[in-house]
Every structure is written in structure tokens, then in C-alpha cells.
mmCIF file of N, CA and C in Angstrom:
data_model
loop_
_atom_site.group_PDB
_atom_site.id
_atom_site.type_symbol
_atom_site.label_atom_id
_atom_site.label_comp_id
_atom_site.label_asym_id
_atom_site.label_seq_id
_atom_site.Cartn_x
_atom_site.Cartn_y
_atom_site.Cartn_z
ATOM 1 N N UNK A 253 137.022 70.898 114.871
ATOM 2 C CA UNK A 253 136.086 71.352 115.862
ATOM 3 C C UNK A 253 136.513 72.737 116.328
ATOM 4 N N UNK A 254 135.708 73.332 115.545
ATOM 5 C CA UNK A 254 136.091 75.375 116.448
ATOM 6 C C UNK A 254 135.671 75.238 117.773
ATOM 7 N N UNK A 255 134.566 75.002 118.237
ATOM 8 C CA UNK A 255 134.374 75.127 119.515
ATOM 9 C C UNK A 255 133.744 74.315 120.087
ATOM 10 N N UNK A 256 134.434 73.383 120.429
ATOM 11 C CA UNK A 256 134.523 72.075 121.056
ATOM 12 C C UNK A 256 134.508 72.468 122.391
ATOM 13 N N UNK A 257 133.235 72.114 123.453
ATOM 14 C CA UNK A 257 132.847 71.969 124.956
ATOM 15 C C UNK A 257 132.801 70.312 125.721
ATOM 16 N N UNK A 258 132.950 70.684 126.607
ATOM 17 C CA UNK A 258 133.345 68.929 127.076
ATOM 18 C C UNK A 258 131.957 68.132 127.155
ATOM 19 N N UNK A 259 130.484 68.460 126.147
ATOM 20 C CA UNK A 259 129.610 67.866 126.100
ATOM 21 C C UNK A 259 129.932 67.327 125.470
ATOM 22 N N UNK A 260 130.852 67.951 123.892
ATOM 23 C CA UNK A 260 131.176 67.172 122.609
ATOM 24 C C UNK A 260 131.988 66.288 122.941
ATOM 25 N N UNK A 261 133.324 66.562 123.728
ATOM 26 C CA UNK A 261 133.747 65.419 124.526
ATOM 27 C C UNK A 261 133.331 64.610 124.997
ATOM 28 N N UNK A 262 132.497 64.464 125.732
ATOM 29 C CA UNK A 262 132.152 62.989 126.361
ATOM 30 C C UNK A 262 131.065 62.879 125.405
ATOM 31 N N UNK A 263 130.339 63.058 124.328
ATOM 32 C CA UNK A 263 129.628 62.128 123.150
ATOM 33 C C UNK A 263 130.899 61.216 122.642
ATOM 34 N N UNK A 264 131.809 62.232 121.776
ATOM 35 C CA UNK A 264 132.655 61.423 121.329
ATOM 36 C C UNK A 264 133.374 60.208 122.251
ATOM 37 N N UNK A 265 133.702 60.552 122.920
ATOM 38 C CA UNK A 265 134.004 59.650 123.998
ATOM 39 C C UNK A 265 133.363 58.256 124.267
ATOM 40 N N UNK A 266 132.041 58.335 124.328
ATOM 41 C CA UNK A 266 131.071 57.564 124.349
ATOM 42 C C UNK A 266 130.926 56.766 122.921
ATOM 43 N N UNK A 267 131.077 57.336 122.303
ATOM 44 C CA UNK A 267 131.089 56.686 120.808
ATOM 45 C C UNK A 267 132.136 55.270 120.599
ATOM 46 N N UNK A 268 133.185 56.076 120.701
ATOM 47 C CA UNK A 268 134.520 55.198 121.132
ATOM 48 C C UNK A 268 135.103 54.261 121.853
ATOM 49 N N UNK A 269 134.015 54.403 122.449
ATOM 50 C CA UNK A 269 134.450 53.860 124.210
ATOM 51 C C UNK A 269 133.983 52.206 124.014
ATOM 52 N N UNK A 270 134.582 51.718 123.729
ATOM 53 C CA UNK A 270 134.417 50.079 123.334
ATOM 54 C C UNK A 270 135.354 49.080 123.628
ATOM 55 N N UNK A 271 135.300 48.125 123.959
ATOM 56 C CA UNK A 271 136.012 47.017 124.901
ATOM 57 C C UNK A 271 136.540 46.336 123.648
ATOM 58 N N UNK A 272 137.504 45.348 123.835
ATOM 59 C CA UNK A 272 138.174 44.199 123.293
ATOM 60 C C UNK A 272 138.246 42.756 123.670
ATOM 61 N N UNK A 273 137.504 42.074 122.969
ATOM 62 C CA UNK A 273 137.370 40.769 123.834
ATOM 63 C C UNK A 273 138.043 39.943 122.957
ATOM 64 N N UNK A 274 139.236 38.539 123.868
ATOM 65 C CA UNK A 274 139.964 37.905 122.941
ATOM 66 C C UNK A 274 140.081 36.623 124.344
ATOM 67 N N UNK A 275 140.353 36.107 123.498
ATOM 68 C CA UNK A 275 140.716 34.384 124.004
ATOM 69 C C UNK A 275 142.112 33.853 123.408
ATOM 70 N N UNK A 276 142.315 32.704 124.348
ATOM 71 C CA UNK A 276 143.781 31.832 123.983
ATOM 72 C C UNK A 276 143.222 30.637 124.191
ATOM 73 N N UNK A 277 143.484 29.391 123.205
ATOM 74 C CA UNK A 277 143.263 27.965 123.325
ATOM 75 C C UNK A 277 144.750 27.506 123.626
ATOM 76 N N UNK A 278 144.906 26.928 124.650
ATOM 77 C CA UNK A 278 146.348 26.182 124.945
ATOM 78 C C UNK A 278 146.521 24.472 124.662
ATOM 79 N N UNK A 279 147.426 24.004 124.348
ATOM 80 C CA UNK A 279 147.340 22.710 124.716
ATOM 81 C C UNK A 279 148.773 22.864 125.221
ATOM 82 N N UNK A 280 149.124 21.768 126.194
ATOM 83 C CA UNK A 280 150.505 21.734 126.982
ATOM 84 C C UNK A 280 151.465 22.942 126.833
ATOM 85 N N UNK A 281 150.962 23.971 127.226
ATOM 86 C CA UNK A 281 151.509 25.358 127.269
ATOM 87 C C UNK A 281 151.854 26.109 125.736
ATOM 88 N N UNK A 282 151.145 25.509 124.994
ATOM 89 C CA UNK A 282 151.307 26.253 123.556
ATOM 90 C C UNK A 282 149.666 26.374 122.780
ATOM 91 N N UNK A 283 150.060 27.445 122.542
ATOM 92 C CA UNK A 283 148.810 28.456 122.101
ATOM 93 C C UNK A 283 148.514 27.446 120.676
ATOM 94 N N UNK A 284 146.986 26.858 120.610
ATOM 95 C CA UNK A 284 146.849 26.650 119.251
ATOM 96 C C UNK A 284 145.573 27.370 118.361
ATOM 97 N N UNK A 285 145.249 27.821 119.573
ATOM 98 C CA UNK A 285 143.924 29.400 118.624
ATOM 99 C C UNK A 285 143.289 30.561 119.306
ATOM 100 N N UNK A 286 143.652 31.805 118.713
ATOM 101 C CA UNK A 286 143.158 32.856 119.716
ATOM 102 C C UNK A 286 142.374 33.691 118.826
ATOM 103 N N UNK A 287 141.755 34.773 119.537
ATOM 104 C CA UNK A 287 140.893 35.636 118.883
ATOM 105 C C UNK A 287 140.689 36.907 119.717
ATOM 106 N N UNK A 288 140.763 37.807 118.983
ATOM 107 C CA UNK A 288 140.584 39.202 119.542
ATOM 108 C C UNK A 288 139.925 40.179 118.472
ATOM 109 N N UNK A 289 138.839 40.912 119.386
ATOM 110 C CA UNK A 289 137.946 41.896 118.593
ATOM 111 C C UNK A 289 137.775 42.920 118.824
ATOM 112 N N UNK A 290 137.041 43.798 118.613
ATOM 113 C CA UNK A 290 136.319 45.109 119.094
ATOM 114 C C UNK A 290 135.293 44.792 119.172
ATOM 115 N N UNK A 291 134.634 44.826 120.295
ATOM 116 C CA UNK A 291 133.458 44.576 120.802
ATOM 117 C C UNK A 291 132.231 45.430 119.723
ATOM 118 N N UNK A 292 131.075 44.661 119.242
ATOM 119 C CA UNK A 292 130.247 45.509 118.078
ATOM 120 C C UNK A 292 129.442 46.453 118.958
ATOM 121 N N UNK A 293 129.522 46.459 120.229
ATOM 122 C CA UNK A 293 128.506 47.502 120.465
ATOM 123 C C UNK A 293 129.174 48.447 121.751
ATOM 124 N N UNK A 294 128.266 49.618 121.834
ATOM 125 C CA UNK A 294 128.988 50.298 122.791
ATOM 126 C C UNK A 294 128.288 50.287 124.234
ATOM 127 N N UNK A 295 128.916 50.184 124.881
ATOM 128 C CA UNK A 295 128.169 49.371 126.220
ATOM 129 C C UNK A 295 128.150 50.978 127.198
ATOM 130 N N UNK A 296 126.907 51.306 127.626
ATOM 131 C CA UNK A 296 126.630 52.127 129.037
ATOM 132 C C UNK A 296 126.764 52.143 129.836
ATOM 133 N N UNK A 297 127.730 51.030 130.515
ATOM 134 C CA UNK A 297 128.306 50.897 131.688
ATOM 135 C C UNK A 297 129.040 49.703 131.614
ATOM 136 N N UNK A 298 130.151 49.395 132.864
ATOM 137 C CA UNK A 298 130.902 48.623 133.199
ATOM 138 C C UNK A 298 130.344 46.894 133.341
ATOM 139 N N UNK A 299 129.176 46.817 133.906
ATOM 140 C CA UNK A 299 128.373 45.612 133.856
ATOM 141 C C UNK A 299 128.025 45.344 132.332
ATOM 142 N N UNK A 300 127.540 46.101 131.970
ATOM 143 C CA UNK A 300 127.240 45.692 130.480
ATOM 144 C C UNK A 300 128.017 45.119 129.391
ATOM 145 N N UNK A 301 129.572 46.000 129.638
ATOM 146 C CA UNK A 301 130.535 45.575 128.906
ATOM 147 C C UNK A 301 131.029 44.103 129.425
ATOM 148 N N UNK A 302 130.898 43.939 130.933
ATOM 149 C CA UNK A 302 131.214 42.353 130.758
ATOM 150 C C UNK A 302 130.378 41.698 130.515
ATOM 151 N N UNK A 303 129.395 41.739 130.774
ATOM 152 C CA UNK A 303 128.457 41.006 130.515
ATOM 153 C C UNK A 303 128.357 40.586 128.659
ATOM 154 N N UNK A 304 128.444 41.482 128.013
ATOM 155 C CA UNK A 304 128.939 41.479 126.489
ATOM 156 C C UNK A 304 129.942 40.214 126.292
ATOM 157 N N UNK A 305 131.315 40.774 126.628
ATOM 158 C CA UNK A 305 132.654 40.304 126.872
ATOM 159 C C UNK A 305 132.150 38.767 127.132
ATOM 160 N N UNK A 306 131.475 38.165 128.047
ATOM 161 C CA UNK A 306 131.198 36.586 128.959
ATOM 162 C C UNK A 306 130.800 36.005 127.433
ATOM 163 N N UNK A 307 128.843 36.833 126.937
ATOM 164 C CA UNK A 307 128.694 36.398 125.504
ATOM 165 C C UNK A 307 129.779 36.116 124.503
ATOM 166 N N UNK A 308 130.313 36.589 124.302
ATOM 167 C CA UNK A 308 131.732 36.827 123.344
ATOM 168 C C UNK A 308 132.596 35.559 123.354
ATOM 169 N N UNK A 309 132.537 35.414 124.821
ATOM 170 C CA UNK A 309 133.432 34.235 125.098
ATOM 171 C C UNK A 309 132.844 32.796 125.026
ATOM 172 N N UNK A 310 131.826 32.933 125.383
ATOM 173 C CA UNK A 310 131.153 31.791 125.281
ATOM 174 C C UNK A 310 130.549 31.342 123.776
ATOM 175 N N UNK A 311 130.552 32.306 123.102
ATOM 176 C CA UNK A 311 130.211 31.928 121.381
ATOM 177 C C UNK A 311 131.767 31.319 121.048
ATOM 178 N N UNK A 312 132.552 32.041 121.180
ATOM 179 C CA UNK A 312 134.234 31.484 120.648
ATOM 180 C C UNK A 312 134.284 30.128 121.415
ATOM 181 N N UNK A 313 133.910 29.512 122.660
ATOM 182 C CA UNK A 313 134.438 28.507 123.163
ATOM 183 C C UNK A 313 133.361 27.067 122.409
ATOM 184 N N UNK A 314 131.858 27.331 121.864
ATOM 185 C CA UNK A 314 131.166 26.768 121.517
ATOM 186 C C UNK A 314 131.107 26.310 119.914
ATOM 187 N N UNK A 315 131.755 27.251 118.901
ATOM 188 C CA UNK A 315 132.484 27.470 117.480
ATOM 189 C C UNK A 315 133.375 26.620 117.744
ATOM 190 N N UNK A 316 134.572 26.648 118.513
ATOM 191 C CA UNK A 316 136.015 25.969 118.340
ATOM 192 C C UNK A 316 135.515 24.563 118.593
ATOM 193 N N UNK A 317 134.866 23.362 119.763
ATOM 194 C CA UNK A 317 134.454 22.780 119.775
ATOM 195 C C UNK A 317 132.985 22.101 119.168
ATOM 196 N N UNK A 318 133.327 21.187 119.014
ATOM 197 C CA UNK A 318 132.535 20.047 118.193
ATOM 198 C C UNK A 318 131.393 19.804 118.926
ATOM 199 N N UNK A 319 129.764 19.650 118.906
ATOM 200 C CA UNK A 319 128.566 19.814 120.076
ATOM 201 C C UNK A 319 129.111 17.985 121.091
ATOM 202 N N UNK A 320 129.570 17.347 120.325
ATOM 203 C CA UNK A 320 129.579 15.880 120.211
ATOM 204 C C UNK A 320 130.623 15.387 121.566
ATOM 205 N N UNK A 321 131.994 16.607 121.891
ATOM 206 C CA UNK A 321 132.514 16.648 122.951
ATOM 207 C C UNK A 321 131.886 16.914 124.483
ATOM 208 N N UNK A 322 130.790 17.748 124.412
ATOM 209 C CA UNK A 322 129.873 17.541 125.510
ATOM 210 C C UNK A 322 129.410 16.996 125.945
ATOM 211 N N UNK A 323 128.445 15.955 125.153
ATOM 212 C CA UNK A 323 127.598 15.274 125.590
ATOM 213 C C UNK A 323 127.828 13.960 126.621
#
């Protein structure tokens, strides 16, 4: 970048700018499944990214369990 202005900065920035969402399954204080990602999208604000992040979590907690434990 020859002449890089802090517009190009905060695009790139924005590009990049992506959360990590991960989980831990415990049983009696030992970890038996976790997961951690890069979030697939890039979120426009702070609400959005959790709001992402909650989805995220709630697909991993619904995968690991069986529908049959709910009911």
C-alpha cells in the first residue's frame, strides 16, 4: 500500500474484524468436547456479533445432544 489513508484502514479493519465462538462440554470437571471457530460473517456492530455468537452456541449444544434427551 503506497498510500494508505485511515479510510483504507478502517475497510480493512472491517473486513477482519470477526469474533470467535467456542464452547466446553464438561462432565465432573473434565472437558469431553469443545469447539472453536471464526465466526462466518462479519458483524456491524457489537449486538450483532453476539447475537451471532448465542446462534453459534445454540446449534453446537443441539448437534452434541440426541432430540430424544429433551423431550
Amino acid at each position: 500500500m503506497h498510500d494508505s489513508r485511515k479510510s483504507h484502514l478502517i475497510v480493512a479493519k472491517r473486513i477482519v474484524r470477526r469474533s470467535t465462538s467456542s464452547y466446553v462440554f464438561k462432565f465432573n470437571d473434565v472437558a469431553i468436547s469443545w469447539c472453536t471457530k471464526k465466526q462466518p460473517v462479519t458483524a456491524l456492530s457489537s449486538c450483532e456479533a453476539e447475537y451471532t455468537t448465542e446462534l453459534q452456541l445454540a446449534d453446537g449444544f443441539t448437534k452434541a445432544f440426541k432430540l430424544d434427551k429433551f423431550e
